mmCIF file of C-alpha atoms in Angstrom:
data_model
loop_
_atom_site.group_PDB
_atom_site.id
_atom_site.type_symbol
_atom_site.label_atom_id
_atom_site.label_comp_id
_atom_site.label_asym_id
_atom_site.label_seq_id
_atom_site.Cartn_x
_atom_site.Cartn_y
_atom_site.Cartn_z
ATOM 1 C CA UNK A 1 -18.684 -6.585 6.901
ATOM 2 C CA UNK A 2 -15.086 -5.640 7.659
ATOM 3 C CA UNK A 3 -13.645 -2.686 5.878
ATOM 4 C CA UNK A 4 -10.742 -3.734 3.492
ATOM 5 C CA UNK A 5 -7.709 -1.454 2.700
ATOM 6 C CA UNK A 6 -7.205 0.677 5.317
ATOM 7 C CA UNK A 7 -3.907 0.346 5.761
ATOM 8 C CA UNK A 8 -2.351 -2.509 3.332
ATOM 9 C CA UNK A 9 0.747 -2.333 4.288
ATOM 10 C CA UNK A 10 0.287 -2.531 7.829
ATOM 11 C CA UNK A 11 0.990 -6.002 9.076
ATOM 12 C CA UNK A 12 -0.799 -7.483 12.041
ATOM 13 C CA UNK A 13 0.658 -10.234 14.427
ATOM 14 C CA UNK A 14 -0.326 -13.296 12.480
ATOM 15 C CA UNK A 15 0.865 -11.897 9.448
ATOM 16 C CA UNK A 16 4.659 -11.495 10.317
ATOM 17 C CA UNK A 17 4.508 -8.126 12.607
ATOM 18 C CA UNK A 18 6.219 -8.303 16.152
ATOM 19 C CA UNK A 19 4.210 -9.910 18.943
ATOM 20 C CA UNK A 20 2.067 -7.422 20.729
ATOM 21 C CA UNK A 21 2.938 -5.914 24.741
ATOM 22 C CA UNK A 22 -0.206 -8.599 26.010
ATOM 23 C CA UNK A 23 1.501 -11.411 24.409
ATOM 24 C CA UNK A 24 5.048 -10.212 25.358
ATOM 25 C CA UNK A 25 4.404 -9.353 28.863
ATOM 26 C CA UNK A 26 2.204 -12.778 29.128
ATOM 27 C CA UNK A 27 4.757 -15.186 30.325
ATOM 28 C CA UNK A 28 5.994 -12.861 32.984
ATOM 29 C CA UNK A 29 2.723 -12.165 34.694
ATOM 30 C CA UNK A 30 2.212 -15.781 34.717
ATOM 31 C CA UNK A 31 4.953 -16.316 36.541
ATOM 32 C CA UNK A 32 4.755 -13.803 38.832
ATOM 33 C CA UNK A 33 1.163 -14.807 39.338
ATOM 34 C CA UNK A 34 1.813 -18.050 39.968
ATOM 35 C CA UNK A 35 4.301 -17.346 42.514
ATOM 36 C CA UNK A 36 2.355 -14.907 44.386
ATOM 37 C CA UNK A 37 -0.207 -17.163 44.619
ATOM 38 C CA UNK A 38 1.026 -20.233 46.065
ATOM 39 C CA UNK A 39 2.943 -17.724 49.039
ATOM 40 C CA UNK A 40 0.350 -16.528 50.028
ATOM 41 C CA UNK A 41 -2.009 -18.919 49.693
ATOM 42 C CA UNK A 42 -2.730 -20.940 53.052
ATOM 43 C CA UNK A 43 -3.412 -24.492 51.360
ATOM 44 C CA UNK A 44 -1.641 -25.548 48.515
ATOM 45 C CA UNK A 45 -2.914 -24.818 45.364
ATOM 46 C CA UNK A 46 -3.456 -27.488 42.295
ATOM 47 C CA UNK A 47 -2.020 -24.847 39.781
ATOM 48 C CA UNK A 48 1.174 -26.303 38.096
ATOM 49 C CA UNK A 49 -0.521 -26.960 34.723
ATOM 50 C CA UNK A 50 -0.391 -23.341 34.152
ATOM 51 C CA UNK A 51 3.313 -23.678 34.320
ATOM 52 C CA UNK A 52 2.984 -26.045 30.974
ATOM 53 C CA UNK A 53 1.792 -22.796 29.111
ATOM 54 C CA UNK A 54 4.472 -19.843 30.075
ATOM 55 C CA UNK A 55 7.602 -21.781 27.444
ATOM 56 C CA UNK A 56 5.262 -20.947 24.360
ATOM 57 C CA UNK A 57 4.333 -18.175 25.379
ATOM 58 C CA UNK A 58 7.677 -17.261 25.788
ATOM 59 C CA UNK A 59 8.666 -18.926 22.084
ATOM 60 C CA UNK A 60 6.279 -16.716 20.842
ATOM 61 C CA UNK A 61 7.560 -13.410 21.333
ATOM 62 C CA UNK A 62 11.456 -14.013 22.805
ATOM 63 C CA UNK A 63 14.683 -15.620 21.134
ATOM 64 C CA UNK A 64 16.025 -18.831 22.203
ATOM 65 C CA UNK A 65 18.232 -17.577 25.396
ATOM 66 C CA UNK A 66 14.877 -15.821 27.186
ATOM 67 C CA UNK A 67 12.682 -18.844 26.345
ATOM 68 C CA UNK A 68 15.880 -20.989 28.312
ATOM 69 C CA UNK A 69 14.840 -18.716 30.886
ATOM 70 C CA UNK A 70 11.461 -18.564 31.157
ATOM 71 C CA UNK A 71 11.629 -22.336 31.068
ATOM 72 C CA UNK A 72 13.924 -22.456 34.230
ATOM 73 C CA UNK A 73 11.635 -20.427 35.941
ATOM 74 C CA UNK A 74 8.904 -22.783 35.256
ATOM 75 C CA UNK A 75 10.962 -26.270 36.596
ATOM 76 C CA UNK A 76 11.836 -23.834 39.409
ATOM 77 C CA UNK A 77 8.134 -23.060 40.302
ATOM 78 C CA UNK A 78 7.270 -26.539 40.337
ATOM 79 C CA UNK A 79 10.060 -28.168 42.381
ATOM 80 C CA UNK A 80 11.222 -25.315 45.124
ATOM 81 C CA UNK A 81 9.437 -25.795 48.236
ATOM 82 C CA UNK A 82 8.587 -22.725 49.182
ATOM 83 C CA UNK A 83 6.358 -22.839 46.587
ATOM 84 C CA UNK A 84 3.934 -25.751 47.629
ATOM 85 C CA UNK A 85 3.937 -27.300 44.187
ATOM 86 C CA UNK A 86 7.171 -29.525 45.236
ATOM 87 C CA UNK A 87 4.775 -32.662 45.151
ATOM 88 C CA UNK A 88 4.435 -33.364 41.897
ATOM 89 C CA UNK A 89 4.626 -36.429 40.085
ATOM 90 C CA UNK A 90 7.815 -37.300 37.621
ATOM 91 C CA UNK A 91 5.736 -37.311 34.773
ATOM 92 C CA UNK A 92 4.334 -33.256 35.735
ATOM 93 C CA UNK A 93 8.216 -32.128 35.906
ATOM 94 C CA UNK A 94 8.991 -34.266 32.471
ATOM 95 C CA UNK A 95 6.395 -32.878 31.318
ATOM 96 C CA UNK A 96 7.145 -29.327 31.665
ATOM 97 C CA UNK A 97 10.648 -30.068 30.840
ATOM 98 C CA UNK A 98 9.921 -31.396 27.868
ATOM 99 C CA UNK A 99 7.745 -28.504 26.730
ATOM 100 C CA UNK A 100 10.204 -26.117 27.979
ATOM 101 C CA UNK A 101 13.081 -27.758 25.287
ATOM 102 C CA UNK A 102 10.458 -27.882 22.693
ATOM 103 C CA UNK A 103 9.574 -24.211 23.269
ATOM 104 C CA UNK A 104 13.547 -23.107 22.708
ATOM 105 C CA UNK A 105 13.780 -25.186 20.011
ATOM 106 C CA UNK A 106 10.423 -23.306 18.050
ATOM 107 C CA UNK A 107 12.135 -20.359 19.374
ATOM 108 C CA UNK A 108 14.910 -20.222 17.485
ATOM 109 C CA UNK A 109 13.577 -21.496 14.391
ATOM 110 C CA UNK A 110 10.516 -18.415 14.533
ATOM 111 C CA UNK A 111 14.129 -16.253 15.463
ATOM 112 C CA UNK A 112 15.701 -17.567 11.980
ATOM 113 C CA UNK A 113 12.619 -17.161 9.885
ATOM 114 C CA UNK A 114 11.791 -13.843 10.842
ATOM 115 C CA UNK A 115 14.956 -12.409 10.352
ATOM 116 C CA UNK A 116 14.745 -14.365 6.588
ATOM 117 C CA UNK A 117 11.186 -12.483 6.393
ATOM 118 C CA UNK A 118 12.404 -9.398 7.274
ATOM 119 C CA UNK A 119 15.657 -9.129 4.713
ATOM 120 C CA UNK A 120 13.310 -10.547 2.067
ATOM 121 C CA UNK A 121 10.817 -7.863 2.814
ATOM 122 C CA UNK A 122 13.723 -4.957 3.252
ATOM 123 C CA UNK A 123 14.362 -5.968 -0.204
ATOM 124 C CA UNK A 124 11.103 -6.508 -1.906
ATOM 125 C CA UNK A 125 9.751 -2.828 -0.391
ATOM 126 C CA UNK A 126 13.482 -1.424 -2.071
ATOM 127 C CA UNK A 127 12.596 -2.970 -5.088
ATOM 128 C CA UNK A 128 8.744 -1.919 -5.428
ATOM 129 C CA UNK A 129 9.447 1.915 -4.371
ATOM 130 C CA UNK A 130 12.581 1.591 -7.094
ATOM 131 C CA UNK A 131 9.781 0.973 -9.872
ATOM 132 C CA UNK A 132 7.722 3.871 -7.885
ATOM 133 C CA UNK A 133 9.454 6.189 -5.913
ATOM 134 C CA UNK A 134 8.020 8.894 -3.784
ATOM 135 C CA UNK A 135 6.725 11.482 -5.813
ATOM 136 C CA UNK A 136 8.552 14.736 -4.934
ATOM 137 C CA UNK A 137 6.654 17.633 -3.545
ATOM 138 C CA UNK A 138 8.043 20.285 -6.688
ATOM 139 C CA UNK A 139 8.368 18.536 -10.185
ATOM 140 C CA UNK A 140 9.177 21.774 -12.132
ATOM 141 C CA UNK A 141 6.847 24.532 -11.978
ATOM 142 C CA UNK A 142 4.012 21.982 -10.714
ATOM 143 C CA UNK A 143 3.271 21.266 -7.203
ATOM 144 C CA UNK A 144 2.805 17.424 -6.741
ATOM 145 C CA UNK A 145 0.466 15.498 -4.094
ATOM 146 C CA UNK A 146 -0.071 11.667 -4.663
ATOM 147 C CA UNK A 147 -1.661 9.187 -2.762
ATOM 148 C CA UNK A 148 -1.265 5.473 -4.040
ATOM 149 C CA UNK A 149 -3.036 2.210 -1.871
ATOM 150 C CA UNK A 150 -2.503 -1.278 -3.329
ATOM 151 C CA UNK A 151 -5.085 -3.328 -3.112
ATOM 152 C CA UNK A 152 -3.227 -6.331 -2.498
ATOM 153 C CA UNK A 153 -2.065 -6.224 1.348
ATOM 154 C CA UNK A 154 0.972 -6.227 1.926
ATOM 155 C CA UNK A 155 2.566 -4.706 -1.258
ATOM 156 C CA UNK A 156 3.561 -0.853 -1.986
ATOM 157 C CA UNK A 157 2.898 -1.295 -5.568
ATOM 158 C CA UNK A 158 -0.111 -3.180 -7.929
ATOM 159 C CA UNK A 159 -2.037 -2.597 -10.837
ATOM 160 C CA UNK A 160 -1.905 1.114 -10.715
ATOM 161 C CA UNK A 161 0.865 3.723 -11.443
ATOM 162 C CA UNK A 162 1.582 7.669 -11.429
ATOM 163 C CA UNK A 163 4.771 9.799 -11.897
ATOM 164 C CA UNK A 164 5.493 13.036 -12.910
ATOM 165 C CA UNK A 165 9.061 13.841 -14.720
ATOM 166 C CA UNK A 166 10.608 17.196 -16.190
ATOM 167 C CA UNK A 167 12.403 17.264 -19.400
ATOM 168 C CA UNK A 168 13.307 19.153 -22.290
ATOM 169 C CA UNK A 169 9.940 19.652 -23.588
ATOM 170 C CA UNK A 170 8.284 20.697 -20.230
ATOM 171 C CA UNK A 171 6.774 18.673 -17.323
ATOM 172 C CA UNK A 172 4.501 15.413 -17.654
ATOM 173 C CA UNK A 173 2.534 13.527 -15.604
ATOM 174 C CA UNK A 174 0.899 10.100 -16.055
ATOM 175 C CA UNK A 175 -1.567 8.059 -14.262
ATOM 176 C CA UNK A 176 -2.793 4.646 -15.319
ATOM 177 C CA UNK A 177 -4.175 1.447 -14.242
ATOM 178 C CA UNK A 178 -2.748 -2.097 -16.142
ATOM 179 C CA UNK A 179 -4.609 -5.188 -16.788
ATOM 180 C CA UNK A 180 -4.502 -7.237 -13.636
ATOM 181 C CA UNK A 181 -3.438 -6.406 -9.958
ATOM 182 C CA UNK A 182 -1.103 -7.291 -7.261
ATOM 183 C CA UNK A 183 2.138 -8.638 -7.972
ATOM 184 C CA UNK A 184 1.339 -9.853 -11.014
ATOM 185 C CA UNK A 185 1.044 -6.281 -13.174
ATOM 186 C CA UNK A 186 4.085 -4.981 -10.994
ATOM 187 C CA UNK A 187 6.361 -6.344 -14.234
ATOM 188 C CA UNK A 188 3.798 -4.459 -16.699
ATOM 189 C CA UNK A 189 3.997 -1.238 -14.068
ATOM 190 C CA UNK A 190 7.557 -1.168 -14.588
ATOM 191 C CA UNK A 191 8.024 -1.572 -18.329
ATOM 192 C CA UNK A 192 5.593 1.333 -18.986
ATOM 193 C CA UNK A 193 6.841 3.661 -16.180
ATOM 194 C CA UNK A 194 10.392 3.115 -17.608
ATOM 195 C CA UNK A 195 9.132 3.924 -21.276
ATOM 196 C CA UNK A 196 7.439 7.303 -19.876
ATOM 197 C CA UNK A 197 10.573 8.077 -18.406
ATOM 198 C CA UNK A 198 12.771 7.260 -21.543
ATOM 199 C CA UNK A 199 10.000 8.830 -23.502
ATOM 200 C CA UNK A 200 9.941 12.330 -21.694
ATOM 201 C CA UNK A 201 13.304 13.033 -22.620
ATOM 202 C CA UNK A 202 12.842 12.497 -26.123
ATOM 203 C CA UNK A 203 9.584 12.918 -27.610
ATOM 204 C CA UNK A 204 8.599 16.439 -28.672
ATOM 205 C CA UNK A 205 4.865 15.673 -28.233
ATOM 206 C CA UNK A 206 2.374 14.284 -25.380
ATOM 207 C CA UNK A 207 1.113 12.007 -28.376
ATOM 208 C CA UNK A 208 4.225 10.432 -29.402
ATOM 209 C CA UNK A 209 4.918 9.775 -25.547
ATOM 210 C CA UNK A 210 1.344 8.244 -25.445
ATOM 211 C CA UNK A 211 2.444 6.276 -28.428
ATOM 212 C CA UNK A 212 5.968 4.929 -27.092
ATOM 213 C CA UNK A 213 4.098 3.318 -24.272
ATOM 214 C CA UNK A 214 1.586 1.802 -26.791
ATOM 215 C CA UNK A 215 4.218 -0.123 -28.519
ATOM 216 C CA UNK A 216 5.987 -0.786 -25.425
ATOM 217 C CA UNK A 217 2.868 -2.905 -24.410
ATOM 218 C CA UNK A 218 2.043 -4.386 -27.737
ATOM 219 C CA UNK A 219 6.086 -5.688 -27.804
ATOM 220 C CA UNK A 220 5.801 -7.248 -24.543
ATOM 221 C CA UNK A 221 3.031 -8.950 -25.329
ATOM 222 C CA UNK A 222 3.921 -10.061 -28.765
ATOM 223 C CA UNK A 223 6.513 -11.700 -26.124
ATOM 224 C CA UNK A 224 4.185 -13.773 -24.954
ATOM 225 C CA UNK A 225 1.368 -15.389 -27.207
ATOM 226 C CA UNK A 226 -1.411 -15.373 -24.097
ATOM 227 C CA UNK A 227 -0.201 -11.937 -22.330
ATOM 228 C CA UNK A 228 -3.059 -9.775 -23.932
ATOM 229 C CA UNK A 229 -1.615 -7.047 -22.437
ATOM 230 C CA UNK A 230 -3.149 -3.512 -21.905
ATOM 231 C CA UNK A 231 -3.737 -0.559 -19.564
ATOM 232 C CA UNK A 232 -5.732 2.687 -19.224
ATOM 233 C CA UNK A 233 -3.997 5.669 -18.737
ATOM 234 C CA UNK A 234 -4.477 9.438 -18.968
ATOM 235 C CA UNK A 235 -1.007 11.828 -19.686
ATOM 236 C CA UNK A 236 -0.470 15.414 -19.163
ATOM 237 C CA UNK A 237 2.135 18.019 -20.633
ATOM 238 C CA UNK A 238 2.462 21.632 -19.173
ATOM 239 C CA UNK A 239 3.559 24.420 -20.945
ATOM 240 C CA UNK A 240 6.964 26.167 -19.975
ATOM 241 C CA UNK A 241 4.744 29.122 -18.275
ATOM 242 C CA UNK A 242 2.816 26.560 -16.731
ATOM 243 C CA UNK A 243 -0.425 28.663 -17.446
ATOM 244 C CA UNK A 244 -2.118 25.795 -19.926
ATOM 245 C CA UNK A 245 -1.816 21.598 -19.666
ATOM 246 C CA UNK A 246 -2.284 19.281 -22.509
ATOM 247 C CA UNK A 247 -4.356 16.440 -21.979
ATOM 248 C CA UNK A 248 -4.595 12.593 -23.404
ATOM 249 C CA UNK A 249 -6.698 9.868 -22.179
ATOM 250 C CA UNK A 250 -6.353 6.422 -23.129
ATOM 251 C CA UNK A 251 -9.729 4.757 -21.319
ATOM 252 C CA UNK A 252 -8.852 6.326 -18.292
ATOM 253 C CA UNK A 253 -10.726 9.133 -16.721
ATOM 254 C CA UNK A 254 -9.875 12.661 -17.271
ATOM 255 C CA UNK A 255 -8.174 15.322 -14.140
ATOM 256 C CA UNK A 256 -10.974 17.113 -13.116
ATOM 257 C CA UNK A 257 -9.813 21.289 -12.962
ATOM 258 C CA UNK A 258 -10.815 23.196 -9.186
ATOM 259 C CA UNK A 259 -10.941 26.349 -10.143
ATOM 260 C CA UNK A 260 -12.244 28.912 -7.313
ATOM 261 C CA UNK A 261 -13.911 26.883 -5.244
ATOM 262 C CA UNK A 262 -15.895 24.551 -8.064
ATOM 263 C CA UNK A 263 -14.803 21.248 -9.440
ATOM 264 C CA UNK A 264 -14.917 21.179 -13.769
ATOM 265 C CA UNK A 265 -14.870 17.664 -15.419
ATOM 266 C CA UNK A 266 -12.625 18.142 -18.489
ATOM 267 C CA UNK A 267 -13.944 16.962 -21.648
ATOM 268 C CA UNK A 268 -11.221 14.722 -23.852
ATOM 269 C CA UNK A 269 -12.230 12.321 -26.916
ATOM 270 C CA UNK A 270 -11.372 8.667 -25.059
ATOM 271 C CA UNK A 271 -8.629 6.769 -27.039
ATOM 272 C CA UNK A 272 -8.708 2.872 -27.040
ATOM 273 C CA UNK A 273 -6.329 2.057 -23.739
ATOM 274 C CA UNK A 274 -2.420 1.350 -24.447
ATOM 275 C CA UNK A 275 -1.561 -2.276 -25.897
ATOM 276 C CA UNK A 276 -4.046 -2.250 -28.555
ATOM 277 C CA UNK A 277 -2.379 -0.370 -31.056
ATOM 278 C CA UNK A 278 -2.932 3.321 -31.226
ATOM 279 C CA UNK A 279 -1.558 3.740 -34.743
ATOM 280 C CA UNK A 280 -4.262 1.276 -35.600
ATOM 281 C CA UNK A 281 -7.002 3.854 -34.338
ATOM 282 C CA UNK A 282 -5.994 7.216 -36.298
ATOM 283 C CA UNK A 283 -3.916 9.805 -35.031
ATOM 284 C CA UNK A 284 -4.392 10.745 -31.489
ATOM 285 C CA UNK A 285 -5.942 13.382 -30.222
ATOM 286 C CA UNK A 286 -5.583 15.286 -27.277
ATOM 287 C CA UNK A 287 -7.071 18.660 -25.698
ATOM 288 C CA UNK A 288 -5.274 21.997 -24.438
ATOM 289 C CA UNK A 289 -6.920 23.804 -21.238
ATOM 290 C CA UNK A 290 -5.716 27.203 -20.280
ATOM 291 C CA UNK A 291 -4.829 27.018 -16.530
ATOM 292 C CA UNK A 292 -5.310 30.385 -14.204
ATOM 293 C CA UNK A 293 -3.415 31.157 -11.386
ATOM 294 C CA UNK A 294 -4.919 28.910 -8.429
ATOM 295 C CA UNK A 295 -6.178 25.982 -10.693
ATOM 296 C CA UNK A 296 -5.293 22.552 -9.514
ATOM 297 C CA UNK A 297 -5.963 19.818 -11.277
ATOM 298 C CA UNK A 298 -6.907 16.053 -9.824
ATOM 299 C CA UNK A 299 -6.562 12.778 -11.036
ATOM 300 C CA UNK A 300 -8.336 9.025 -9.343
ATOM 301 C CA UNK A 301 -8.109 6.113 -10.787
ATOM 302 C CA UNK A 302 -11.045 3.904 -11.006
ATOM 303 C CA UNK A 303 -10.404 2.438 -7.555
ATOM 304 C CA UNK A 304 -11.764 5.977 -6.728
ATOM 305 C CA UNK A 305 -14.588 7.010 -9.482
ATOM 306 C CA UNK A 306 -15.791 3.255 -8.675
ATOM 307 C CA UNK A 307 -16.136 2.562 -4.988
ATOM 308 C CA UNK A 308 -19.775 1.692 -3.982
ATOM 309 C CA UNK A 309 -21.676 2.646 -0.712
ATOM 310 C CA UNK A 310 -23.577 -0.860 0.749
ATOM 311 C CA UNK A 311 -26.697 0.159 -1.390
ATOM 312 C CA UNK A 312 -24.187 -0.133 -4.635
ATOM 313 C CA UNK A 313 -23.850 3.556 -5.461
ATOM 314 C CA UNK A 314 -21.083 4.465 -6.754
ATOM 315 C CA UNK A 315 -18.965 7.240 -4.794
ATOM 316 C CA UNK A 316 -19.969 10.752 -5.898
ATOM 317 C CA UNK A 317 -16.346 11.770 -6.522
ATOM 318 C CA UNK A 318 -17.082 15.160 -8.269
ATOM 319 C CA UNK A 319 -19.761 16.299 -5.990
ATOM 320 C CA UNK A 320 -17.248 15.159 -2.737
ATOM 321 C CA UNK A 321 -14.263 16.490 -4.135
ATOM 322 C CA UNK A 322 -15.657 20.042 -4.052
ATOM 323 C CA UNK A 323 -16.502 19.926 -0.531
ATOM 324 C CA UNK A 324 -12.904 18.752 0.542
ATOM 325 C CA UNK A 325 -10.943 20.876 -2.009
ATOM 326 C CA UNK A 326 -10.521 23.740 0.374
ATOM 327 C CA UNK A 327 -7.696 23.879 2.092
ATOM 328 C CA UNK A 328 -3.702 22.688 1.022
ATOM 329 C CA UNK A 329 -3.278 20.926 -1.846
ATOM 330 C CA UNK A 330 -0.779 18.308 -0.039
ATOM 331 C CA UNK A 331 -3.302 16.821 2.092
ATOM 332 C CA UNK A 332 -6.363 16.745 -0.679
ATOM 333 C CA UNK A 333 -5.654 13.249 -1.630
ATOM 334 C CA UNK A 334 -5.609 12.055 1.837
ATOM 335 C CA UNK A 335 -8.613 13.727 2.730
ATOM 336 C CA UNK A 336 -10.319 12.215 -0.512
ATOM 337 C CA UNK A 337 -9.048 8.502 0.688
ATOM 338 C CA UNK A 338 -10.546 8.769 3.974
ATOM 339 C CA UNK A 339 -13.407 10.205 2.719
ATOM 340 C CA UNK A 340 -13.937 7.389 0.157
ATOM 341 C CA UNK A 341 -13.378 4.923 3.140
ATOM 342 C CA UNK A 342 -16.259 6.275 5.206
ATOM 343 C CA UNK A 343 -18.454 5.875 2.005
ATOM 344 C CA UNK A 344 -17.442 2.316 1.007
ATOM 345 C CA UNK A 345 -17.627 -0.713 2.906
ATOM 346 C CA UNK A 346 -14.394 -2.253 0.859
ATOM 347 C CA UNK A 347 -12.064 -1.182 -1.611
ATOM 348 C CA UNK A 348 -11.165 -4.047 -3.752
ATOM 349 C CA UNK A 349 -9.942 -2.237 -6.250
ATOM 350 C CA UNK A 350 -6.140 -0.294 -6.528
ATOM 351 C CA UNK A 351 -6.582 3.530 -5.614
ATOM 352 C CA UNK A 352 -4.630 6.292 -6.649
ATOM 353 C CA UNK A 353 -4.378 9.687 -6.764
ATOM 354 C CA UNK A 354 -2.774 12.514 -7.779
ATOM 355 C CA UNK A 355 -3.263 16.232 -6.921
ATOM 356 C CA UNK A 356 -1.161 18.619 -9.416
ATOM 357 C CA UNK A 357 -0.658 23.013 -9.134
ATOM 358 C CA UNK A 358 1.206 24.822 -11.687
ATOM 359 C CA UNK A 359 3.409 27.178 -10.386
ATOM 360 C CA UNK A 360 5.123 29.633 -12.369
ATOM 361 C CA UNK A 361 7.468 30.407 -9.762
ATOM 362 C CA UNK A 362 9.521 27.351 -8.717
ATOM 363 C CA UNK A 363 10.585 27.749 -4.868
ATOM 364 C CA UNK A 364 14.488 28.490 -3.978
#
């Protein structure tokens, strides 16, 4: 079974992505060969039908003007002399000719539609890393690492989202994972990650952030009478000495703490996931965890916590992330990705990640 995911956003040839060198360099080895052949060939050879294939080739992977002239080159093979294939009957050479005008003429249409593909891409990857933008290495006094794979190919964002924002009241992160995936929860991805960025800079409490997104959901989908809207998400505030975090979880799972070498599942009371009315539920309730010097804390959405081996165990993701913890904290969530990709035979499923370090200290 072929592995899914490993690189989405890589785009093989039949998917839009330039031709490859074999394909390119194709049409010219053809002719050369060709050529060659009949020279030195003592008889005459019976190989002009090859000719017939070197214009598509050519449409393939040229513009219009090199396809004219790998087409010329063709008509030339078949009707110079020197070449022993001046015999050939006036349907052969219409033939070719025909092929040959055909071949510019897919040419420049494939020329005109991939230069449309390509400014339609430019601008749908400008707008999908404007609703998520590179994380930035320093958010504060917190060291960030993320890692996010959509799991629709193709696309830089889907049903899962992470950012981490400083504000008046201290640095906060969020991670979460909306109803749906693709394309289709990019619009629900957007209206919650510009809520938690509205929200940071004026709610006093990691609850009443957690709350703003709530409603945020439950208007949009009052919007709609069939939206049902919801999402899991988990949302953390540090303190301004960064030595304790502040944790909520709305159905999604809890960071895990590394702490000297050993990986610590934090406990937090599970709150009903965002769109179903928090206020509804009671007050929310979150949970404070002193941080030491050296803790990191990781968060994986279930993309992660739920990949299965072929026998249909899930990934050990606590157990694993202990072994690969040592080391930088940059490069954890990479090394956790391709470790999850030798253990599962497909990722269906978004995955994201996010490695955090408080830092008292802020570099510069």
């Amino acid at each position: 079974m072929p592995r899914r995911n490993r690189e989405p956003a890589r785009r093989g040839w039949l998917r839009g992505a330039p031709a490859p060198l074999w394909v390119r360099v194709l049409p010219g080895v053809l002719v050369a060969g060709v050529g060659v052949a009949t020279l030195v060939s003592p008889s005459p050879l019976d190989i002009g039908f090859v000719l017939g294939a070197i214009p598509p080739l050519a449409g393939l992977s040229y513009g219009p003007v090199a396809t004219v002239l790998f087409g010329g080159l063709s008509v030339a093979l078949l009707t110079v002399p020197a070449f022993h294939l001046n015999d050939p009957g006036s349907t052969d050479l219409l033939t070719i000719c025909f092929v040959a005008l055909l071949s510019v003429f897919i040419s420049f249409v494939r020329s005109r539609r991939d230069a449309q593909l390509d400014l339609e891409r430019t601008v749908a990857e400008a707008a999908q890393r404007a609703v998520a933008p590179p994380l930035p290495e320093r958010v504060g006094a917190v060291r960030c690492a993320g890692l996010y794979r959509a799991a629709q190919r193709g696309t830089l964002v889907g049903g899962d989202f992470f950012d981490v924002r400083d504000g008046p009241f201290g640095v906060r992160a969020v991670m979460g994972d909306v109803q749906g995936h693709g394309l289709s929860a990019v619009a629900t991805v957007a209206s919650l990650l510009g809520a938690f960025r509205e929200a940071v800079l004026d709610r006093p409490d990691l609850e009443s952030v957690t709350a703003r997104l709530d409603r945020r959901l439950v208007v949009d989908s009052a919007r709609s009478p069939h939206a049902e809207l919801f999402a899991t998400a988990v949302l953390l505030e540090f303190s301004a000495d960064a030595r304790a975090v502040r944790i909520v979880a709305c159905g999604h799972p809890a960071p895990v703490l590394l702490r000297d070498g050993r990986v610590r599942e934090i406990g937090v009371v599970p709150w009903t996931p965002l769109g179903l009315g928090l206020v509804d539920s009671g007050p929310l309730g979150g949970v404070t965890v002193p941080l030491l010097p050296g803790d990191r804390l990781f968060l994986a959405s279930d993309g992660v916590w739920e990949a299965r081996n072929a026998t249909g165990v899930f990934y050990p993701f606590v157990d694993r992330l202990a072994a690969l913890a040592d080391g930088d904290s940059g490069d954890l969530a990479e090394r956790v990705w391709a470790d999850v990709l030798r253990y599962s035979e497909e990722i269906r499923d978004d995955v994201t990640m996010l490695a955090l370090t408080p830092d008292a200290a802020p570099a510069g």
